[in-house]
Coordinates of C-alpha atoms in Angstrom, one line a residue:
X55 CA 53.9 115.2 123.7
X56 CA 54.1 117.2 126.7
X57 CA 52.2 116.1 129.9
X58 CA 52.0 118.1 132.9
X59 CA 49.5 117.1 135.7
X60 CA 46.1 117.8 134.0
X61 CA 47.3 119.1 130.7
X62 CA 48.4 117.2 127.5
X63 CA 49.9 119.0 124.6
X64 CA 50.4 117.1 121.3
X65 CA 50.1 120.2 119.1
X66 CA 52.0 119.8 115.8
X67 CA 52.4 116.0 116.5
X68 CA 51.3 114.9 113.1
X69 CA 53.1 111.3 113.5
X70 CA 51.6 110.4 116.8
X71 CA 50.2 106.9 116.7
X72 CA 46.7 105.9 117.7
X73 CA 48.3 103.5 120.3
X74 CA 50.3 106.2 121.9
X75 CA 47.2 108.7 122.2
X76 CA 45.0 105.9 123.2
X77 CA 47.2 104.5 125.9
X78 CA 47.8 108.0 127.3
X79 CA 44.3 108.8 127.4
X80 CA 42.6 105.9 128.7
X81 CA 45.0 104.6 131.1
X82 CA 46.3 107.7 132.8
X83 CA 44.3 110.8 132.0
X84 CA 40.8 110.3 133.8
X85 CA 41.2 113.8 135.3
X86 CA 42.5 115.4 132.1
X87 CA 41.2 118.8 131.7
X88 CA 43.2 120.4 128.8
X89 CA 43.9 118.6 125.5
X90 CA 45.7 120.0 122.5
X91 CA 45.7 117.9 119.4
X92 CA 46.3 120.9 117.1
X93 CA 47.8 119.7 113.6
X94 CA 47.6 115.9 114.7
X95 CA 46.4 114.8 111.2
X96 CA 46.2 111.3 112.1
X97 CA 43.6 111.8 114.9
X98 CA 40.4 110.1 113.7
X99 CA 36.7 110.4 114.9
X100 CA 37.1 106.9 116.4
X101 CA 40.1 107.9 118.4
X102 CA 38.3 111.1 119.5
X103 CA 35.3 109.1 120.7
X104 CA 37.6 107.1 122.9
X105 CA 39.2 110.1 124.3
X106 CA 36.1 112.0 125.2
X107 CA 34.5 108.8 126.7
X108 CA 37.6 108.5 129.0
X109 CA 38.0 112.1 130.0
X110 CA 34.8 113.4 131.5
X111 CA 36.4 116.4 132.9
X112 CA 37.7 117.8 129.7
X113 CA 37.5 121.8 129.8
X114 CA 39.8 122.7 127.0
X115 CA 39.9 121.0 123.7
X116 CA 41.9 122.1 120.6
X117 CA 41.2 120.2 117.5
X118 CA 42.4 123.0 115.1
X119 CA 43.9 121.9 111.8
X120 CA 42.7 118.2 112.2
X121 CA 40.6 115.8 110.0
X122 CA 37.6 115.4 112.3
X123 CA 34.0 115.2 110.9
X124 CA 30.5 115.5 112.1
X125 CA 30.9 112.1 114.0
X126 CA 33.4 113.9 116.4
X127 CA 30.8 116.7 116.9
X128 CA 28.4 114.2 117.8
X129 CA 30.5 112.6 120.4
X130 CA 31.5 116.0 122.0
X131 CA 27.7 116.8 122.3
X132 CA 27.1 113.5 124.0
X133 CA 30.1 113.2 126.2
X134 CA 31.7 116.6 127.0
X135 CA 29.3 118.0 129.6
X136 CA 31.9 120.4 131.1
X137 CA 33.8 121.5 128.0
X138 CA 34.3 125.3 127.9
X139 CA 36.9 125.9 125.2
X140 CA 36.7 124.4 121.9
X141 CA 38.8 125.2 118.7
X142 CA 37.7 123.7 115.4
X143 CA 39.8 126.3 113.5
X144 CA 40.7 125.2 109.9
X145 CA 38.9 121.8 110.1
X146 CA 37.2 121.5 106.9
X147 CA 35.5 118.0 107.0
X148 CA 32.5 118.9 109.2
X149 CA 29.3 120.6 108.0
X150 CA 26.6 122.5 109.5
X151 CA 24.9 119.2 110.6
X152 CA 27.5 118.6 112.9
X153 CA 26.4 121.5 115.1
X154 CA 22.8 120.3 115.1
X155 CA 24.0 117.9 117.9
X156 CA 24.8 120.8 120.0
X157 CA 21.2 121.7 120.0
X158 CA 19.7 118.2 120.5
X159 CA 22.2 116.4 122.9
X160 CA 23.2 116.9 126.5
X161 CA 26.8 118.3 126.0
X162 CA 28.7 121.2 125.2
X163 CA 25.9 123.7 126.5
X164 CA 28.6 125.2 128.8
X165 CA 30.8 126.4 126.0
X166 CA 32.2 129.8 126.7
X167 CA 34.8 130.0 123.9
X168 CA 34.5 128.7 120.2
X169 CA 37.0 129.1 117.3
X170 CA 35.7 128.5 113.9
X171 CA 38.5 130.4 111.9
X172 CA 38.8 129.3 108.4
X173 CA 35.8 127.0 108.4
X174 CA 34.4 128.3 105.1
X175 CA 32.1 125.4 104.7
X176 CA 29.7 126.6 107.3
X177 CA 26.5 128.4 106.1
X178 CA 23.6 130.0 107.8
X179 CA 22.3 126.7 109.3
X180 CA 25.4 126.1 111.3
X181 CA 25.2 129.4 113.0
X182 CA 21.6 128.9 113.9
X183 CA 22.5 125.5 115.5
X184 CA 25.4 127.0 117.5
X185 CA 23.1 129.7 118.7
X186 CA 20.4 127.2 119.9
X187 CA 23.0 124.9 121.5
X188 CA 25.4 127.4 123.1
X189 CA 23.5 130.2 124.5
X190 CA 26.3 130.6 127.3
X191 CA 29.0 131.5 124.6
X192 CA 31.2 134.4 125.7
X193 CA 33.9 134.3 123.1
X194 CA 33.9 133.6 119.4
X195 CA 36.5 133.7 116.8
X196 CA 35.6 133.5 113.1
X197 CA 38.6 134.9 111.4
X198 CA 39.7 134.0 107.8
X199 CA 36.1 133.4 106.7
X200 CA 35.4 135.6 103.8
X201 CA 32.1 133.8 103.1
X202 CA 30.7 135.1 106.4
X203 CA 27.5 137.2 105.8
X204 CA 25.4 139.5 107.9
X205 CA 22.7 136.6 108.0
X206 CA 25.3 134.4 109.7
X207 CA 25.9 137.0 112.6
X208 CA 22.2 137.6 113.0
X209 CA 21.6 134.0 113.5
X210 CA 24.5 133.7 116.0
X211 CA 23.2 136.7 118.1
X212 CA 19.7 135.4 118.1
X213 CA 20.3 133.6 121.3
X214 CA 24.0 134.1 122.1
X215 CA 23.5 137.2 124.4
X216 CA 26.4 136.8 126.6
X217 CA 29.3 137.5 124.2
X218 CA 31.8 139.5 125.4
X219 CA 34.7 138.9 122.8
X220 CA 34.2 138.6 119.0
X221 CA 36.9 138.4 116.4
X222 CA 36.0 138.7 112.7
X223 CA 39.3 139.3 110.9
X224 CA 39.0 139.0 107.3
X225 CA 35.3 139.1 106.9
X226 CA 35.0 141.8 104.1
X227 CA 31.3 141.4 103.3
X228 CA 29.8 142.2 106.9
X229 CA 28.0 145.5 106.9
X230 CA 26.4 147.7 109.5
X231 CA 23.7 145.3 109.8
X232 CA 26.1 142.8 111.5
X233 CA 27.5 145.2 114.0
X234 CA 24.2 146.7 114.8
X235 CA 22.9 143.4 115.6
X236 CA 25.9 142.6 117.8
X237 CA 25.5 145.9 119.5
X238 CA 21.9 145.1 120.4
X239 CA 22.6 142.0 122.4
X240 CA 26.2 142.2 123.5
X241 CA 28.4 144.0 126.0
X242 CA 31.8 143.4 124.5
X243 CA 35.1 143.9 126.1
X244 CA 37.0 142.8 122.9
X245 CA 36.2 143.4 119.3
X246 CA 38.4 142.5 116.3
X247 CA 37.8 143.1 112.6
X248 CA 40.2 143.9 109.7
X249 CA 40.0 144.3 105.9
X250 CA 36.4 145.4 105.7
X251 CA 35.2 148.2 103.4
X252 CA 31.5 147.9 104.3
X253 CA 31.4 149.3 108.0
X254 CA 30.6 152.8 108.3
X255 CA 30.6 155.4 111.2
X256 CA 27.2 154.1 112.2
X257 CA 28.5 150.6 113.1
X258 CA 31.2 152.2 115.4
X259 CA 28.7 154.5 116.9
X260 CA 26.3 151.6 117.7
X261 CA 29.0 149.4 119.1
X262 CA 30.7 152.0 121.3
X263 CA 27.4 153.2 122.7
X264 CA 26.4 149.6 123.6
X265 CA 29.8 148.4 124.8
X266 CA 31.1 151.2 127.0
X267 CA 33.3 148.4 128.8
X268 CA 35.2 147.7 125.5
X269 CA 38.9 147.4 126.4
X270 CA 40.4 146.2 123.1
X271 CA 39.4 147.3 119.8
X272 CA 41.2 146.1 116.6
X273 CA 39.6 147.9 113.4
X274 CA 42.5 147.5 111.0
X275 CA 42.0 148.4 107.3
X276 CA 38.5 149.3 107.7
X277 CA 38.5 152.0 104.7
X278 CA 35.3 153.6 105.7
X279 CA 36.3 154.6 109.2
X280 CA 36.6 158.4 109.5
X281 CA 37.2 160.8 112.2
X282 CA 33.5 160.5 113.3
X283 CA 34.1 156.9 114.2
X284 CA 37.0 157.9 116.5
X285 CA 34.5 160.5 118.2
X286 CA 32.5 157.4 119.1
X287 CA 35.7 155.4 120.2
X288 CA 36.5 158.4 122.3
X289 CA 33.3 157.9 124.4
X290 CA 34.8 154.4 125.7
X291 CA 35.6 154.7 129.3
X292 CA 38.1 151.6 129.6
X293 CA 39.8 151.4 126.3
X294 CA 43.3 149.9 126.7
X295 CA 44.3 148.8 123.1
X296 CA 43.3 150.4 119.9
X297 CA 44.4 149.3 116.4
X298 CA 43.3 151.7 113.4
X299 CA 46.1 151.0 111.1
X300 CA 45.4 151.1 107.4
X301 CA 42.3 153.4 108.2
X302 CA 43.3 156.1 105.5
X303 CA 40.4 158.6 106.3
X304 CA 41.6 159.0 109.9
X305 CA 43.2 162.4 110.3
X306 CA 44.5 164.8 113.3
X307 CA 40.9 165.6 114.0
X308 CA 40.1 162.0 115.0
X309 CA 43.3 161.6 117.0
X310 CA 42.2 164.8 118.8
X311 CA 38.9 163.3 119.7
X312 CA 40.8 160.2 121.0
X313 CA 43.2 162.2 123.3
X314 CA 40.3 164.3 124.7
X315 CA 38.2 161.1 125.2
X316 CA 37.3 159.2 128.4
X317 CA 40.0 156.7 127.9
X318 CA 42.9 159.2 127.3
X319 CA 44.4 158.0 130.8
X320 CA 43.9 154.4 130.3
X321 CA 45.0 153.7 126.6
X322 CA 48.1 151.5 126.6
X323 CA 48.5 150.6 123.0
X324 CA 47.9 152.5 119.9
X325 CA 48.5 151.5 116.4
X326 CA 48.1 154.2 113.7
X327 CA 50.3 152.8 111.0
X328 CA 49.7 153.5 107.4
X329 CA 47.3 156.5 108.4
X330 CA 48.8 158.9 105.8
X331 CA 46.9 161.8 107.0
X332 CA 48.3 162.0 110.5
X333 CA 50.8 164.7 111.1
X334 CA 53.1 165.8 113.9
X335 CA 50.3 167.4 115.5
X336 CA 48.7 164.1 116.2
X337 CA 52.0 162.9 117.9
X338 CA 52.1 166.1 120.0
X339 CA 48.4 165.3 121.3
X340 CA 49.3 161.8 121.9
X341 CA 52.5 162.4 123.8
X342 CA 50.7 165.3 126.0
X343 CA 47.5 163.6 126.8
X344 CA 47.8 159.8 126.5
X345 CA 49.9 159.6 129.8
X346 CA 49.8 155.7 130.2
X347 CA 50.5 154.9 126.6
X348 CA 53.2 152.0 126.5
X349 CA 53.3 151.0 122.8
X350 CA 52.9 153.4 120.0
X351 CA 53.2 152.2 116.2
X352 CA 53.4 155.2 113.7
X353 CA 55.0 153.1 111.0
X354 CA 54.5 154.1 107.2
X355 CA 52.7 157.5 108.5
X356 CA 54.4 159.4 105.7
X357 CA 53.4 162.9 106.8
X358 CA 55.5 162.7 110.0
X359 CA 58.7 164.6 110.2
X360 CA 61.6 164.9 112.9
X361 CA 59.3 167.0 115.0
X362 CA 57.2 164.2 115.9
X363 CA 60.0 162.5 117.6
X364 CA 60.7 165.7 119.6
X365 CA 57.1 165.7 120.8
X366 CA 57.8 162.0 122.2
X367 CA 60.6 163.2 124.4
X368 CA 59.7 162.6 127.9
X369 CA 56.5 160.7 127.2
X370 CA 55.6 157.4 128.6
X371 CA 56.1 155.3 125.5
X372 CA 58.4 152.3 126.0
X373 CA 57.9 150.7 122.7
X374 CA 58.0 152.8 119.4
X375 CA 57.7 151.6 115.9
X376 CA 58.4 154.4 113.1
X377 CA 59.3 152.1 110.2
X378 CA 59.1 153.5 106.8
X379 CA 58.8 157.2 108.1
X380 CA 60.7 160.1 106.7
X381 CA 62.8 160.4 109.9
X382 CA 66.3 161.6 109.7
X383 CA 69.3 162.0 112.2
X384 CA 67.9 165.3 113.8
X385 CA 64.8 163.5 114.7
X386 CA 66.8 160.5 116.4
X387 CA 69.0 163.1 118.3
X388 CA 65.9 164.9 119.6
X389 CA 64.6 161.7 121.2
X390 CA 65.5 161.9 125.0
X391 CA 64.0 161.6 128.4
X392 CA 62.1 158.6 127.2
X393 CA 62.5 155.2 128.8
X394 CA 62.4 153.2 125.4
X395 CA 62.9 149.4 125.7
X396 CA 61.8 148.5 122.0
X397 CA 62.6 150.8 119.0
X398 CA 61.7 149.6 115.4
X399 CA 63.2 152.0 112.8
X400 CA 63.1 149.6 109.8
X401 CA 63.1 151.1 106.2
X402 CA 64.0 154.6 107.6
X403 CA 66.6 155.2 104.7
X404 CA 67.7 158.5 105.7
X405 CA 69.2 157.9 109.2
X406 CA 72.9 157.3 109.4
X407 CA 75.4 156.3 112.0
X408 CA 75.6 159.6 113.4
X409 CA 71.9 159.5 114.2
X410 CA 72.0 156.2 115.8
X411 CA 74.9 157.1 117.9
X412 CA 73.1 160.2 119.3
X413 CA 70.1 158.1 119.9
X414 CA 71.9 155.5 121.8
X415 CA 73.6 158.0 123.9
X416 CA 70.3 159.4 125.0
X417 CA 68.2 156.2 125.1
X418 CA 70.4 153.4 126.9
X419 CA 67.8 151.1 128.2
X420 CA 67.0 149.7 124.7
X421 CA 66.4 145.8 124.7
X422 CA 64.9 145.1 121.2
X423 CA 66.3 147.2 118.1
X424 CA 65.2 146.7 114.5
X425 CA 67.2 148.6 111.9
X426 CA 66.4 146.4 109.1
X427 CA 66.8 147.9 105.6
X428 CA 68.4 151.2 106.8
X429 CA 70.6 151.1 104.0
X430 CA 72.9 154.0 105.3
X431 CA 73.9 152.5 108.3
X432 CA 77.3 150.7 108.6
X433 CA 79.7 149.3 111.5
X434 CA 79.7 152.4 113.6
X435 CA 75.8 152.1 114.2
X436 CA 76.3 148.6 115.6
X437 CA 79.3 149.9 117.8
X438 CA 77.0 152.6 119.2
X439 CA 74.2 150.1 120.0
X440 CA 76.4 147.4 121.6
X441 CA 78.5 150.2 123.5
X442 CA 75.5 152.3 125.0
X443 CA 72.7 149.7 125.2
X444 CA 74.2 147.0 127.4
X445 CA 70.9 145.2 127.9
X446 CA 70.3 144.6 124.4
X447 CA 68.2 141.3 123.9
X448 CA 67.2 141.4 120.2
X449 CA 68.7 143.0 117.1
X450 CA 67.4 142.8 113.7
X451 CA 69.6 144.4 110.9
X452 CA 68.4 142.4 107.8
X453 CA 69.3 144.3 104.6
X454 CA 72.0 146.5 106.0
X455 CA 74.3 145.7 103.1
X456 CA 77.1 147.9 104.5
X457 CA 77.7 145.9 107.7
X458 CA 81.0 143.9 108.0
X459 CA 82.4 141.4 110.2
X460 CA 83.5 144.4 112.3
X461 CA 79.9 145.1 113.2
X462 CA 79.3 141.6 114.5
X463 CA 82.6 141.8 116.6
X464 CA 81.4 145.0 118.1
X465 CA 78.0 143.5 118.8
X466 CA 79.4 140.2 120.4
X467 CA 81.9 142.2 122.5
X468 CA 79.3 144.5 124.1
X469 CA 75.9 142.7 124.0
X470 CA 76.2 140.0 126.7
X471 CA 72.5 139.4 127.0
X472 CA 71.8 139.0 123.3
X473 CA 69.4 136.4 122.5
X474 CA 68.1 137.0 119.1
X475 CA 69.9 138.3 115.9
X476 CA 68.9 138.7 112.4
X477 CA 71.8 139.5 109.8
X478 CA 69.8 138.3 106.6
X479 CA 71.1 140.2 103.5
X480 CA 74.3 141.4 105.1
X481 CA 76.3 140.4 102.2
X482 CA 79.7 141.4 103.5
X483 CA 79.5 139.2 106.5
X484 CA 81.9 136.2 106.2
X485 CA 82.6 133.1 108.3
X486 CA 84.7 135.2 110.7
X487 CA 81.3 136.7 112.0
X488 CA 80.4 133.2 113.0
X489 CA 83.5 132.7 115.1
X490 CA 82.4 135.8 117.0
X491 CA 78.8 134.6 117.4
X492 CA 79.9 131.2 118.7
X493 CA 81.3 133.1 121.8
X494 CA 77.9 134.4 122.8
X495 CA 76.1 131.0 122.5
X496 CA 74.4 131.1 125.0
X497 CA 72.7 133.3 125.6
X498 CA 72.1 133.7 121.8
X499 CA 69.4 131.2 120.9
X500 CA 68.2 132.5 117.5
X501 CA 70.3 133.3 114.4
X502 CA 68.8 134.2 111.0
X503 CA 71.3 134.4 108.2
X504 CA 69.2 134.2 105.1
X505 CA 70.8 135.8 101.8
X506 CA 74.3 135.9 103.4
X507 CA 76.0 134.8 100.2
X508 CA 79.5 135.2 101.8
X509 CA 79.0 133.0 104.5
X510 CA 79.7 129.5 103.8
X511 CA 77.2 126.5 104.4
X512 CA 79.9 124.6 106.3
X513 CA 80.4 127.5 108.7
X514 CA 76.8 128.1 109.3
X515 CA 76.1 124.5 110.0
X516 CA 78.6 124.5 112.7
X517 CA 76.6 127.0 114.6
X518 CA 73.2 125.0 114.4
X519 CA 73.5 122.8 117.3
X520 CA 74.3 125.9 119.6
X521 CA 71.1 127.6 119.0
X522 CA 67.3 126.9 119.1
X523 CA 66.5 128.8 115.9
X524 CA 68.7 128.6 112.9
X525 CA 68.4 129.9 109.5
X526 CA 70.9 130.3 106.5
X527 CA 71.0 130.5 102.9
X528 CA 73.5 131.6 100.3
X529 CA 71.0 133.1 97.8
X530 CA 71.4 136.6 96.5
X531 CA 69.0 138.9 98.4
X532 CA 65.8 139.6 96.2
X533 CA 65.7 143.3 97.4
X534 CA 69.1 143.9 95.4
X535 CA 67.1 143.4 92.3
X536 CA 68.4 139.7 91.8
X537 CA 65.7 137.0 91.4
X538 CA 63.2 139.5 90.0
X539 CA 61.3 136.5 88.4

């Protein structure tokens, strides 16, 4: 338990006794405003009743992953007059009837944030009751609910006209009807959906027309999104974050709309990973026109070549992910005049030690580097990273089977600020590497050594008390063809 002034956090405290919670709540916490009971599986309806009766000032209540029932919702509706934030995510034991209390009792009418993720037991009636009882609702999260239907969204928006943030991840059955209903009543600043193959260009046209103030749009794996959708997105005036990963129909034309749109000078984060039709031309337009772009994810865009990295030279990008792209040493060598802090190049199987050295010579401010499964890399690549990038904080090199103890020696000699290290699957590393790693604990606080078959359990366990996060196994790496079953 963590208690700070008016905040109590008991999250993941599954073994808390009723006596501990009751004593803390009733005796000391009359002014309690924030309470997190997430994953406290022994918290009962009776205990929650005592808590809400003794804490009239509650504003924030997180009950996610608990076993509460309709009885708790009844007590919340009776006692929590000021409650603004409520999470019931992954609570499976309440029913629609629990929300009927919201419409009939005096409490919870000031709710502005509600999280119902994973509550697949809810039906149309539940959303009707929420709409009637919480007309001031501004933010709602309904992720991981594949049972969510258009009718549920229509019921919710019947009276909830103040919504400005909606998250509908993993709601595959929603259609244009749902988004058009949202567009009619809401002025959104944040909208998130993912894994939907029903939403067409009409949805995005309606949403972008009604919510010109939209700042964050997450529309990953929406298979029917096309360039026409991006033409609508381009009309937004304050878009800061856009994720259209796995939208396979988006091409250079859509990116052109975006880079010539109203938010070209506002966009800070762009994720187009797995957009297979995007070419170097898109990267050229992104680099030239998105002048405030900080994070760019191009991972698994299979049509990109080394030329794309040449275009990014001199750009504003500080965080770049090109995992799984067909990039070679020439591309890495061309990347210069850019203040990269984070560089993810995992599974780029064509890059070699030579390319990494040329990159590090040109880009010396790197703090977070991921070269996982770059199978051609060996010790000289780590030598270059540690020698040129003195501010390195995180290094992930899992699956780099050519790395030896010498790589770790290079790393620990030059990277005095290193905090996180992942060497999983580096099968040539031995106990000698751990003796080098011990010398940088602290600042090193996280070490992952899964599938390190040449590092003994005894040596690995000696390191465990020195770090906050520790992981080790002697198993053979599955990506080498072992453990196929």
